[in-house]
Coordinates of C-alpha atoms and ligand atoms in Angstrom, one line a residue:
M18 CA 162.1 142.7 -35.2
S19 CA 159.5 144.7 -36.9
A20 CA 158.9 143.4 -40.4
P21 CA 157.3 145.2 -43.3
Q22 CA 154.3 143.3 -44.5
G23 CA 154.9 141.0 -47.4
W24 CA 158.8 141.0 -47.2
W25 CA 158.6 137.6 -49.0
R26 CA 156.8 138.9 -52.1
E27 CA 160.1 140.1 -53.7
A28 CA 162.7 138.4 -51.6
V29 CA 165.8 136.5 -52.7
V30 CA 165.9 133.4 -50.6
Y31 CA 169.1 131.3 -50.4
E32 CA 168.7 127.6 -49.8
V33 CA 171.2 126.2 -47.2
Y34 CA 171.5 122.4 -47.5
V35 CA 172.5 122.0 -43.8
R36 CA 174.7 118.9 -44.2
S37 CA 176.9 120.7 -46.8
F38 CA 177.1 124.4 -45.9
A39 CA 179.6 124.7 -43.0
D40 CA 180.8 122.2 -40.5
S41 CA 181.8 123.8 -37.2
D42 CA 182.9 120.7 -35.2
G43 CA 184.8 118.7 -37.8
D44 CA 182.5 115.6 -38.0
G45 CA 182.3 116.0 -41.7
V46 CA 178.7 117.2 -41.7
G47 CA 177.5 120.8 -41.7
D48 CA 175.6 122.2 -38.7
L49 CA 173.7 125.1 -37.2
P50 CA 176.7 126.9 -35.6
G51 CA 178.4 126.5 -39.0
I52 CA 175.5 128.3 -40.6
T53 CA 175.6 131.1 -38.0
S54 CA 179.3 131.7 -38.6
R55 CA 178.6 132.2 -42.3
L56 CA 175.5 134.5 -42.0
P57 CA 177.6 137.7 -42.6
Y58 CA 178.6 136.0 -45.9
L59 CA 175.0 135.8 -46.9
R60 CA 174.4 139.4 -45.9
D61 CA 177.5 140.4 -48.0
L62 CA 176.2 138.4 -51.0
G63 CA 173.0 140.4 -50.8
V64 CA 170.2 137.9 -50.2
D65 CA 167.2 138.6 -48.0
A66 CA 166.5 135.3 -46.4
L67 CA 167.7 131.7 -46.0
W68 CA 165.8 128.5 -46.1
I69 CA 167.5 125.7 -44.1
T70 CA 166.8 122.1 -45.0
P71 CA 165.6 119.8 -42.2
F72 CA 167.8 119.7 -39.1
Y73 CA 165.5 117.7 -36.9
P74 CA 166.3 114.3 -35.3
S75 CA 166.5 111.8 -38.1
P76 CA 168.2 108.6 -39.0
Q77 CA 169.2 110.5 -42.2
H78 CA 168.1 107.9 -44.7
D79 CA 167.0 110.8 -46.8
H80 CA 169.3 113.4 -45.2
G81 CA 166.8 114.8 -42.9
Y82 CA 163.6 114.4 -45.0
D83 CA 162.9 111.5 -42.8
V84 CA 161.9 113.2 -39.5
A85 CA 161.8 111.2 -36.2
D86 CA 161.0 114.2 -34.0
Y87 CA 159.5 117.4 -35.5
C88 CA 160.1 119.7 -32.5
A89 CA 163.8 119.2 -31.7
V90 CA 167.3 119.6 -33.3
D91 CA 169.4 116.5 -34.2
P92 CA 172.5 116.6 -32.1
R93 CA 174.7 116.2 -35.1
F94 CA 173.4 119.6 -36.3
G95 CA 173.5 121.3 -32.8
S96 CA 170.8 122.2 -30.3
L97 CA 167.7 124.3 -29.9
E98 CA 169.9 127.0 -28.3
D99 CA 172.1 126.9 -31.4
L100 CA 169.0 127.5 -33.5
D101 CA 168.0 130.5 -31.2
T102 CA 171.5 131.9 -31.7
L103 CA 171.2 131.4 -35.5
L104 CA 167.8 133.2 -35.6
D105 CA 169.0 136.1 -33.4
T106 CA 172.1 136.6 -35.5
A107 CA 170.2 136.4 -38.8
H108 CA 167.6 138.9 -37.6
G109 CA 170.4 141.2 -36.3
L110 CA 171.8 141.1 -39.9
G111 CA 168.4 141.8 -41.5
L112 CA 168.1 138.2 -42.8
R113 CA 164.9 136.2 -42.4
V114 CA 164.9 132.4 -41.8
I115 CA 162.6 129.8 -43.3
V116 CA 162.7 126.2 -42.0
D117 CA 161.6 123.0 -43.7
L118 CA 158.4 121.2 -42.7
V119 CA 158.0 117.6 -43.8
P120 CA 154.3 116.7 -43.5
N121 CA 153.8 114.0 -46.2
H122 CA 155.7 111.3 -44.3
T123 CA 157.6 110.7 -41.1
S124 CA 160.7 108.6 -40.5
S125 CA 160.1 104.9 -39.9
E126 CA 161.8 105.7 -36.5
H127 CA 159.2 108.3 -35.6
P128 CA 157.4 107.1 -32.4
W129 CA 154.1 107.0 -34.3
F130 CA 155.4 104.5 -36.8
V131 CA 157.2 102.4 -34.2
E132 CA 153.9 102.2 -32.4
A133 CA 152.0 101.4 -35.6
L134 CA 154.2 98.5 -36.4
A135 CA 153.8 97.1 -32.9
A136 CA 150.0 97.5 -33.1
P137 CA 147.5 95.2 -34.8
P138 CA 146.0 95.9 -38.3
G139 CA 143.0 98.2 -38.0
S140 CA 144.3 99.8 -34.8
P141 CA 144.2 103.6 -34.1
A142 CA 148.1 103.6 -34.2
R143 CA 148.1 102.1 -37.7
S144 CA 145.4 104.5 -38.9
R145 CA 147.9 107.4 -38.9
Y146 CA 149.6 105.8 -41.9
L147 CA 148.4 104.0 -45.0
F148 CA 148.5 100.3 -44.2
R149 CA 146.6 98.0 -46.6
T150 CA 146.2 94.3 -47.3
G151 CA 148.3 93.0 -50.2
R152 CA 146.9 91.6 -53.4
G153 CA 147.0 88.0 -54.5
A154 CA 146.1 84.8 -52.6
G155 CA 148.9 85.2 -50.2
A156 CA 148.9 89.0 -50.1
E157 CA 152.3 88.8 -51.8
E158 CA 151.6 91.6 -54.2
P159 CA 151.5 95.3 -53.1
P160 CA 148.0 96.8 -52.7
N161 CA 148.4 98.9 -55.9
N162 CA 150.8 99.6 -58.7
W163 CA 152.3 102.9 -57.4
E164 CA 156.0 103.4 -57.7
S165 CA 158.2 105.2 -55.3
V166 CA 159.7 108.5 -56.5
F167 CA 163.1 106.9 -55.6
G168 CA 162.4 103.8 -57.7
G169 CA 160.8 100.4 -57.0
P170 CA 157.3 99.8 -55.5
A171 CA 155.8 102.4 -53.2
W172 CA 154.8 99.7 -50.7
T173 CA 156.7 97.6 -48.2
R174 CA 155.3 94.5 -46.6
V175 CA 155.2 94.2 -42.9
E176 CA 157.2 91.0 -42.4
G177 CA 155.2 87.9 -41.8
T178 CA 151.8 89.6 -42.3
D179 CA 149.5 90.4 -45.2
Q180 CA 149.8 94.1 -44.5
W181 CA 151.8 96.6 -46.5
Y182 CA 152.5 100.3 -45.9
L183 CA 152.7 103.1 -48.4
H184 CA 155.8 105.2 -48.9
L185 CA 156.0 107.5 -52.0
F186 CA 159.7 107.9 -51.2
D187 CA 162.0 105.6 -49.4
S188 CA 160.7 102.6 -47.3
T189 CA 162.1 104.5 -44.3
Q190 CA 159.6 107.4 -45.0
P191 CA 156.1 106.0 -44.5
D192 CA 153.3 108.3 -45.8
L193 CA 150.9 109.7 -43.2
D194 CA 147.1 109.4 -43.6
W195 CA 145.9 113.0 -43.7
R196 CA 142.3 111.8 -43.5
N197 CA 143.1 111.0 -39.8
P198 CA 142.5 114.3 -37.9
E199 CA 145.2 113.5 -35.4
V200 CA 147.8 114.1 -38.2
A201 CA 146.5 117.6 -38.9
Q202 CA 146.5 118.4 -35.2
M203 CA 150.0 117.2 -34.8
F204 CA 151.3 119.5 -37.6
E205 CA 149.4 122.6 -36.2
G206 CA 151.4 122.0 -33.0
V207 CA 154.6 121.8 -35.0
L208 CA 153.9 125.1 -36.9
Q209 CA 153.1 126.8 -33.6
F210 CA 156.3 125.4 -32.0
W211 CA 158.6 126.9 -34.6
L212 CA 156.7 130.1 -34.9
D213 CA 157.1 130.6 -31.2
R214 CA 160.8 130.0 -31.7
G215 CA 161.0 132.9 -34.1
V216 CA 161.2 131.4 -37.6
D217 CA 160.0 133.7 -40.4
G218 CA 158.4 131.0 -42.5
F219 CA 158.2 127.4 -43.6
R220 CA 159.0 125.5 -46.8
V221 CA 156.5 122.7 -47.1
D222 CA 158.1 119.5 -48.4
V223 CA 156.0 117.5 -51.0
A224 CA 153.1 119.9 -50.5
H225 CA 151.2 118.3 -53.3
G226 CA 151.3 114.8 -51.8
L227 CA 149.5 114.9 -48.5
F228 CA 146.2 113.4 -49.8
K229 CA 145.9 110.4 -52.0
E230 CA 142.8 109.4 -53.9
E231 CA 140.8 107.6 -51.1
S232 CA 140.4 104.4 -53.1
L233 CA 144.1 104.1 -53.5
R234 CA 143.3 102.8 -57.0
D235 CA 146.0 101.8 -59.5
Q236 CA 147.7 104.5 -61.4
D237 CA 146.9 104.5 -65.1
R238 CA 150.4 104.2 -66.6
P239 CA 150.1 103.1 -70.2
E240 CA 153.7 103.7 -71.1
E241 CA 156.9 104.0 -69.1
P242 CA 158.2 107.6 -69.3
D243 CA 161.4 108.2 -71.3
A244 CA 163.8 109.1 -68.6
G245 CA 166.4 110.7 -70.9
D246 CA 168.7 113.0 -68.8
A247 CA 166.0 114.5 -66.7
P248 CA 166.2 114.1 -62.9
R249 CA 164.0 111.2 -61.7
E250 CA 161.7 113.4 -59.8
I251 CA 161.0 115.5 -62.8
V252 CA 160.2 112.6 -65.0
E253 CA 157.8 111.2 -62.4
R254 CA 156.0 114.5 -62.4
T255 CA 155.2 114.5 -66.1
L256 CA 152.8 111.5 -65.7
A257 CA 149.3 112.5 -66.4
D258 CA 147.3 110.2 -64.2
E259 CA 148.3 110.9 -60.6
P260 CA 146.0 109.5 -57.9
M261 CA 148.8 110.1 -55.4
W262 CA 149.5 113.8 -56.1
D263 CA 147.6 117.1 -56.1
Q264 CA 144.3 116.0 -54.7
P265 CA 141.7 118.6 -53.9
E266 CA 141.5 117.8 -50.2
V267 CA 145.0 119.2 -49.6
H268 CA 143.8 122.7 -50.0
E269 CA 141.7 122.7 -46.8
V270 CA 144.9 121.9 -44.9
Y271 CA 146.6 125.0 -46.4
R272 CA 143.6 127.2 -45.7
S273 CA 143.9 126.2 -42.0
W274 CA 147.7 126.8 -42.0
R275 CA 147.2 130.2 -43.6
R276 CA 144.8 131.2 -40.9
L277 CA 147.2 129.9 -38.2
V278 CA 150.2 131.7 -39.6
D279 CA 148.4 135.0 -40.4
D280 CA 146.7 135.0 -36.9
Y281 CA 150.2 134.5 -35.4
S282 CA 151.6 137.3 -37.5
D283 CA 148.7 139.7 -36.6
E284 CA 149.1 138.9 -32.9
H285 CA 152.8 139.4 -32.8
G286 CA 153.1 142.2 -35.4
T287 CA 155.3 140.1 -37.6
D288 CA 155.1 138.8 -41.1
R289 CA 155.5 135.0 -41.4
M290 CA 155.0 133.0 -44.6
V291 CA 154.7 129.5 -46.1
V292 CA 156.1 128.4 -49.4
A293 CA 155.0 125.1 -51.0
E294 CA 157.2 122.6 -52.8
A295 CA 154.5 121.4 -55.1
W296 CA 155.5 119.6 -58.3
T297 CA 152.3 120.4 -60.2
Q298 CA 151.7 119.6 -63.8
T299 CA 150.5 123.0 -64.9
P300 CA 150.8 126.7 -63.9
E301 CA 147.1 126.6 -63.1
S302 CA 147.4 123.8 -60.6
M303 CA 150.3 125.6 -59.0
A304 CA 148.1 128.7 -58.7
R305 CA 145.6 126.7 -56.6
F306 CA 148.2 126.4 -53.8
V307 CA 148.5 130.2 -53.6
R308 CA 144.9 131.3 -53.7
P309 CA 144.4 134.3 -51.4
D310 CA 143.4 132.1 -48.4
E311 CA 146.0 129.4 -49.0
L312 CA 149.8 129.4 -49.0
H313 CA 151.8 132.6 -49.6
Q314 CA 154.0 131.1 -52.4
S315 CA 154.7 128.0 -54.3
F316 CA 157.9 127.0 -56.0
N317 CA 157.6 127.4 -59.8
F318 CA 159.7 124.7 -61.4
S319 CA 158.8 125.6 -65.0
W320 CA 162.0 127.5 -65.7
L321 CA 164.1 124.7 -64.2
L322 CA 162.3 122.3 -66.6
A323 CA 162.6 124.4 -69.7
D324 CA 165.1 123.9 -72.5
W325 CA 167.7 126.5 -73.3
S326 CA 165.5 128.5 -75.7
A327 CA 164.1 132.0 -75.9
P328 CA 160.6 130.9 -76.9
A329 CA 160.6 128.3 -74.1
F330 CA 161.7 130.9 -71.5
A331 CA 159.1 133.4 -72.9
E332 CA 156.4 130.8 -72.4
V333 CA 157.6 130.1 -68.8
V334 CA 157.4 133.9 -68.0
R335 CA 154.0 134.3 -69.8
G336 CA 152.5 131.2 -68.3
T337 CA 153.7 131.9 -64.8
L338 CA 152.5 135.5 -64.7
A339 CA 149.2 134.6 -66.3
A340 CA 148.6 131.9 -63.7
M341 CA 149.5 134.1 -60.7
A342 CA 147.6 137.2 -61.7
P343 CA 144.0 135.9 -61.0
V344 CA 145.1 134.8 -57.5
D345 CA 147.2 137.9 -56.9
A346 CA 150.1 135.7 -55.6
S347 CA 153.8 136.7 -56.0
P348 CA 155.5 134.4 -58.5
T349 CA 158.6 132.5 -57.7
W350 CA 161.6 131.5 -59.8
V351 CA 164.2 128.8 -59.2
L352 CA 167.0 127.3 -61.3
S353 CA 168.6 124.9 -58.9
N354 CA 168.0 123.1 -55.6
H355 CA 169.2 120.1 -53.8
D356 CA 167.1 117.7 -55.9
V357 CA 168.2 118.6 -59.4
V358 CA 171.3 118.7 -61.5
R359 CA 173.0 122.1 -61.1
H360 CA 172.1 124.5 -63.8
P361 CA 175.6 125.1 -65.4
T362 CA 175.7 121.3 -65.9
R363 CA 172.2 121.2 -67.3
Y364 CA 173.1 123.9 -69.7
G365 CA 175.9 121.8 -71.1
G366 CA 178.7 122.3 -68.6
G367 CA 182.1 124.0 -69.0
A368 CA 182.5 127.6 -70.0
R369 CA 179.4 127.6 -72.1
G370 CA 177.2 126.0 -69.4
L371 CA 178.5 128.6 -66.9
A372 CA 177.8 131.5 -69.3
R373 CA 174.3 130.3 -69.9
A374 CA 173.7 129.7 -66.2
R375 CA 174.8 133.3 -65.4
A376 CA 172.6 134.6 -68.1
A377 CA 169.6 132.7 -67.0
T378 CA 170.2 133.8 -63.4
L379 CA 170.4 137.4 -64.5
V380 CA 167.1 137.2 -66.3
M381 CA 165.4 135.4 -63.4
L382 CA 166.6 138.2 -61.0
A383 CA 164.8 140.8 -63.1
L384 CA 161.4 139.2 -62.8
P385 CA 158.7 140.2 -60.3
G386 CA 158.3 138.0 -57.3
S387 CA 160.8 135.9 -55.3
C388 CA 163.9 134.1 -56.5
Y389 CA 165.2 131.0 -54.7
L390 CA 168.9 130.4 -55.0
Y391 CA 170.7 127.2 -54.0
Q392 CA 174.0 127.3 -52.1
G393 CA 177.0 127.1 -54.4
E394 CA 175.3 128.4 -57.5
E395 CA 176.9 131.8 -56.7
L396 CA 180.2 130.0 -57.2
G397 CA 179.1 128.5 -60.5
L398 CA 179.6 125.0 -59.1
E399 CA 178.8 122.2 -61.5
E400 CA 177.3 118.8 -60.7
V401 CA 180.0 116.6 -59.3
D402 CA 180.4 113.0 -60.5
V403 CA 180.5 111.4 -57.1
A404 CA 182.2 108.0 -57.0
P405 CA 179.8 105.1 -56.5
E406 CA 181.3 104.2 -53.1
H407 CA 180.5 107.7 -51.8
R408 CA 176.9 108.0 -53.2
Q409 CA 174.3 108.3 -50.4
D410 CA 171.0 109.3 -52.1
P411 CA 168.3 106.7 -51.3
S412 CA 167.4 106.6 -54.9
W413 CA 170.9 105.3 -55.7
F414 CA 170.4 102.5 -53.3
R415 CA 166.9 101.7 -54.6
T416 CA 167.7 101.8 -58.3
G417 CA 171.5 101.8 -58.9
E418 CA 171.1 105.0 -60.9
V419 CA 173.0 108.2 -60.1
G420 CA 171.0 110.3 -57.7
R421 CA 171.2 113.7 -56.3
D422 CA 174.6 113.5 -54.5
G423 CA 176.4 115.5 -57.2
C424 CA 174.6 118.7 -56.3
R425 CA 175.1 118.2 -52.5
V426 CA 178.9 118.2 -52.3
P427 CA 180.0 120.5 -49.4
M428 CA 180.8 124.1 -50.1
P429 CA 184.3 125.2 -50.8
W430 CA 185.1 128.3 -48.7
S431 CA 188.8 128.8 -48.8
G432 CA 192.2 127.2 -49.4
Q433 CA 193.6 124.9 -52.0
E434 CA 192.6 121.5 -50.9
P435 CA 189.7 119.7 -49.2
P436 CA 187.9 120.4 -46.9
Y437 CA 188.4 124.0 -48.4
G438 CA 187.3 125.6 -45.1
F439 CA 184.0 123.6 -45.0
G440 CA 185.2 122.1 -41.8
P441 CA 188.4 122.4 -39.7
P442 CA 191.7 121.4 -41.4
G443 CA 192.0 117.6 -41.5
S444 CA 188.3 116.9 -41.3
T445 CA 186.7 114.7 -43.9
P446 CA 183.5 116.0 -45.6
W447 CA 180.6 113.5 -45.8
I448 CA 180.8 113.6 -49.7
P449 CA 184.4 114.1 -51.0
Q450 CA 185.0 117.5 -52.7
P451 CA 186.8 117.5 -56.0
A452 CA 190.6 118.1 -55.9
D453 CA 190.3 121.0 -58.4
W454 CA 188.0 123.3 -56.5
G455 CA 190.8 125.6 -55.2
G456 CA 190.0 128.3 -57.8
L457 CA 186.2 128.1 -57.1
T458 CA 186.3 128.8 -53.3
V459 CA 184.5 131.8 -51.9
E460 CA 187.9 133.3 -50.9
A461 CA 189.3 133.0 -54.4
Q462 CA 186.1 134.4 -56.1
R463 CA 185.5 137.3 -53.8
A464 CA 189.0 138.6 -54.7
D465 CA 188.2 138.4 -58.5
P466 CA 185.8 141.0 -60.0
G467 CA 185.2 138.7 -63.0
S468 CA 184.2 135.7 -60.9
T469 CA 180.7 134.2 -60.7
W470 CA 180.5 135.2 -57.1
S471 CA 181.2 138.9 -57.9
F472 CA 178.6 138.7 -60.7
Y473 CA 176.0 137.4 -58.3
Q474 CA 176.8 140.1 -55.8
R475 CA 176.5 142.8 -58.5
A476 CA 173.3 141.2 -59.9
L477 CA 171.7 141.1 -56.5
A478 CA 172.6 144.7 -55.8
A479 CA 171.2 145.7 -59.1
R480 CA 168.0 143.8 -58.4
H481 CA 167.5 145.9 -55.2
R482 CA 168.0 149.1 -57.1
H483 CA 166.3 148.5 -60.4
A484 CA 164.0 145.5 -60.4
R485 CA 162.3 145.5 -57.0
G486 CA 159.0 147.3 -57.4
A487 CA 159.6 148.0 -61.1
G488 CA 156.7 147.9 -63.4
P489 CA 154.9 144.9 -64.9
V490 CA 156.6 142.7 -67.3
E491 CA 156.1 143.5 -71.0
L492 CA 157.5 140.8 -73.3
I493 CA 159.0 142.3 -76.4
A494 CA 158.6 140.9 -79.9
A495 CA 162.2 140.5 -81.2
P496 CA 163.1 142.7 -84.1
A497 CA 164.0 140.7 -87.3
E498 CA 167.7 141.2 -86.9
W499 CA 167.6 139.3 -83.6
G500 CA 166.3 136.1 -85.0
A501 CA 163.9 133.9 -83.0
D502 CA 166.3 133.0 -80.1
V503 CA 166.4 136.3 -78.2
L504 CA 164.2 136.9 -75.1
A505 CA 163.5 140.5 -74.3
F506 CA 161.2 142.2 -71.8
R507 CA 160.9 145.5 -70.1
R508 CA 159.6 146.6 -66.7
G509 CA 159.3 150.3 -66.9
S510 CA 162.7 151.7 -67.9
L511 CA 164.4 148.4 -67.1
G512 CA 165.2 146.4 -70.2
V513 CA 166.3 142.8 -70.2
V514 CA 167.8 140.9 -73.1
L515 CA 168.9 137.3 -73.3
N516 CA 170.7 135.8 -76.3
C517 CA 169.9 132.1 -76.6
G518 CA 171.0 132.0 -80.2
E519 CA 174.4 131.2 -81.9
V520 CA 175.4 134.7 -83.1
P521 CA 175.8 138.1 -81.4
V522 CA 172.9 140.5 -81.7
P523 CA 172.9 144.3 -81.7
L524 CA 172.0 145.8 -78.3
P525 CA 169.3 148.4 -78.0
T526 CA 170.3 151.9 -76.9
G527 CA 170.5 152.2 -73.2
R528 CA 172.8 152.5 -70.2
L529 CA 174.3 149.1 -69.2
L530 CA 173.2 148.3 -65.7
V531 CA 174.6 144.8 -65.3
A532 CA 175.8 142.0 -67.7
S533 CA 176.2 138.3 -67.2
G534 CA 179.6 138.4 -68.8
D535 CA 181.7 140.3 -71.4
S536 CA 180.4 141.1 -74.9
D537 CA 181.9 143.4 -77.6
P538 CA 180.6 147.0 -77.4
G539 CA 177.1 147.4 -78.8
V540 CA 176.3 143.7 -79.1
L541 CA 175.2 140.9 -76.9
A542 CA 177.2 137.7 -77.3
P543 CA 175.4 134.3 -77.5
D544 CA 174.7 132.8 -74.1
H545 CA 174.7 136.2 -72.5
A546 CA 172.2 138.6 -70.9
V547 CA 172.1 142.2 -69.9
W548 CA 170.0 144.7 -68.0
L549 CA 169.8 148.2 -69.6
E550 CA 168.2 151.4 -68.5
L551 CA 166.1 152.2 -71.5
P552 CA 165.7 155.8 -72.7
Q553 CA 162.1 157.1 -72.2
G554 CA 159.9 156.4 -75.3
S555 CA 162.6 154.3 -77.0
S556 CA 161.7 152.5 -80.2
G557 CA 163.1 151.6 -83.6
P558 CA 164.9 148.6 -85.0
S559 CA 168.0 148.9 -82.9
S560 CA 166.2 149.7 -79.7
I561 CA 163.5 147.8 -78.0
S562 CA 160.1 148.4 -79.5
L563 CA 156.9 147.1 -78.0
Ligands
GLC622 C1 161.4 116.7 -51.4 C2 162.8 117.1 -51.0 C3 163.7 115.9 -51.3 C4 163.2 114.7 -50.5 C5 161.7 114.4 -50.8 C6 161.1 113.5 -49.8 O1 161.2 116.6 -52.8 O2 163.2 118.3 -51.6 O3 165.0 116.2 -51.0 O4 164.0 113.6 -50.9 O5 160.9 115.6 -50.7 O6 161.0 114.1 -48.6

C-alpha cells in the first residue's frame, strides 16, 4: 500500500480493546478474527486507523499488558496468520493498524524473568530487571517506599531471600532495567518483527516509565493525594516528586526508535509511526517525547483530566497547542480509553452526561492533530457497575477498590440480550453485559438518525470535509451575552461553539455544519456544541468576533 507521508498527523484512531470487541469462537473473549470481521464497521463509521491492545502470549493478569512473548499471538486471540489476514483486510479497506508495545515490564512468565528467578543475585539474568536487597536487619522491608500504580508496595520479595524486585504495576509485571543494553536490543528486534509483518505503527505503553532514577531513592511523598473520584492512575500522576517516571534517559531510546522506524519507512516507501502513552505532569514534558527526532505523537490526557468548564477546556487547547508548536508535533486528543471512566459517566451520567460527552467529542474532532477514540464511545456507553465477583482488574485484587472493568465490558453489536452479537448466541462474555443494552447496540443505533452512533458518523464525515487541513485555531473571547462558560474558536471559516453553562446562548450567524444534539433555532442549548460555516469577515455581538 502506498501511504501519503504523515497520515497519522490528522488521523482518527479507534482503540480496539481486543478482549471486548468481537468474539469469533465463542470462548467469551474477543479475538483477531472477530476484529477482522468488524473492519467494515470501522470503515463505515469513518475512522482512519485502529490501535489494537496487546494480543501477545500472556497469562492475562493485566489483560495482555503482561507479555510473555513479544513476537507471537496468544492462541486465545488467534494466530500470526490471523494477524496477517487482519492487516491485509484493514489495508484493503484503507484502514491503518497500530499495535501495542509494552517495554516497561514483562510478564513474570516471560522466559527472562523465569531465568532471573532461578539465577543467583548479581547474575546477568537478574540484571535485566531491578532486583535489590531489602531494607532492615532481615531485609524484610522493600528497598524503597515506591507504590505500585495498582496499589500496595511496588516491590515483591523473592521468597526465602533478601532480594526484592520492582514492579510499578502488578507483581506479575516485573520492571525491566533499561540501563542493561540487552533490553534495548531485544525491543529493537521486536519493533523490526512487527514492522516486517506490516503494522503501520506502535502505541508505547508506559512510555514515561522505562528509566528510573538510578539511585532508586525514596519518593518524596509528604501527603497522600486525595483520591476523590479520579481514576487511580490519574491520581498517581499528579504527584510532584517522581523518581520512577519521566527520566531524561528515556529520550535516547525514543531517538533510536525514531531512526529505526523512519529508516524502515524510507526503505519500504511506507509511513510508520509511534505514539507514546506518557502520563506527563505538564504539556512541556509531553512535548519532550515528540521532539522532531523522537516519537511521532504522544497521548495528550489534559482534556480527559479537565473539569466540565469552558475556561478549563480553553486552557487545555491553548496549553497543548503552545507546547506542540516549538517541536512541530501534531497534537493528540483523547476523552476515553480502557484505563479511565467512560466520559459520559465522568460528565455526570444519564441524558446530561451523554449530551456533554457528545458535545466534548464534537469540539475535540474540530481540533488540529489526531483524535483517539475508544470502542463503545460511538454508542454512548456508560461505565458499567460490574459486580464484585466479576471484577478482574489487578488493581481490584490489590486494593479492593473498583478498578477499570466498568469501561471494558464487551461491545453490544445486535439483538436484545447478552451476548448482543459480541460472540455466538449462547456464549458468555468474560465480563457480563448489562441486561438493558438492547437499545444501545450497533444494530439499533445505525437504524436511528438521532443516535449517538449516527452523530459520530456525521461528525467524522464533517471532520474530513471541514476540519482536516483547516487553518490554525483562533480562540475567541466570548461576547458578554454568552457569559463565561462558552468555549469558541475558529479555524478559517469553521466556527466551533460549546456551551458549558446553564442557559441557552445565541448562536452566531453561519451555516450549521453539524451539531451534537438538538437546540432551538438560533440558540445553543446548555451541554451542546455546534460547528458553523462562518460568513467571511463576520463580526458583531451576535456573530463570532475575534
Ligand atoms: C498502561 C495500560 C494499562 C496497563 C498499564 C500497565 O497504562 O494502558 O492498561 O494496565 O499500562 O501495563
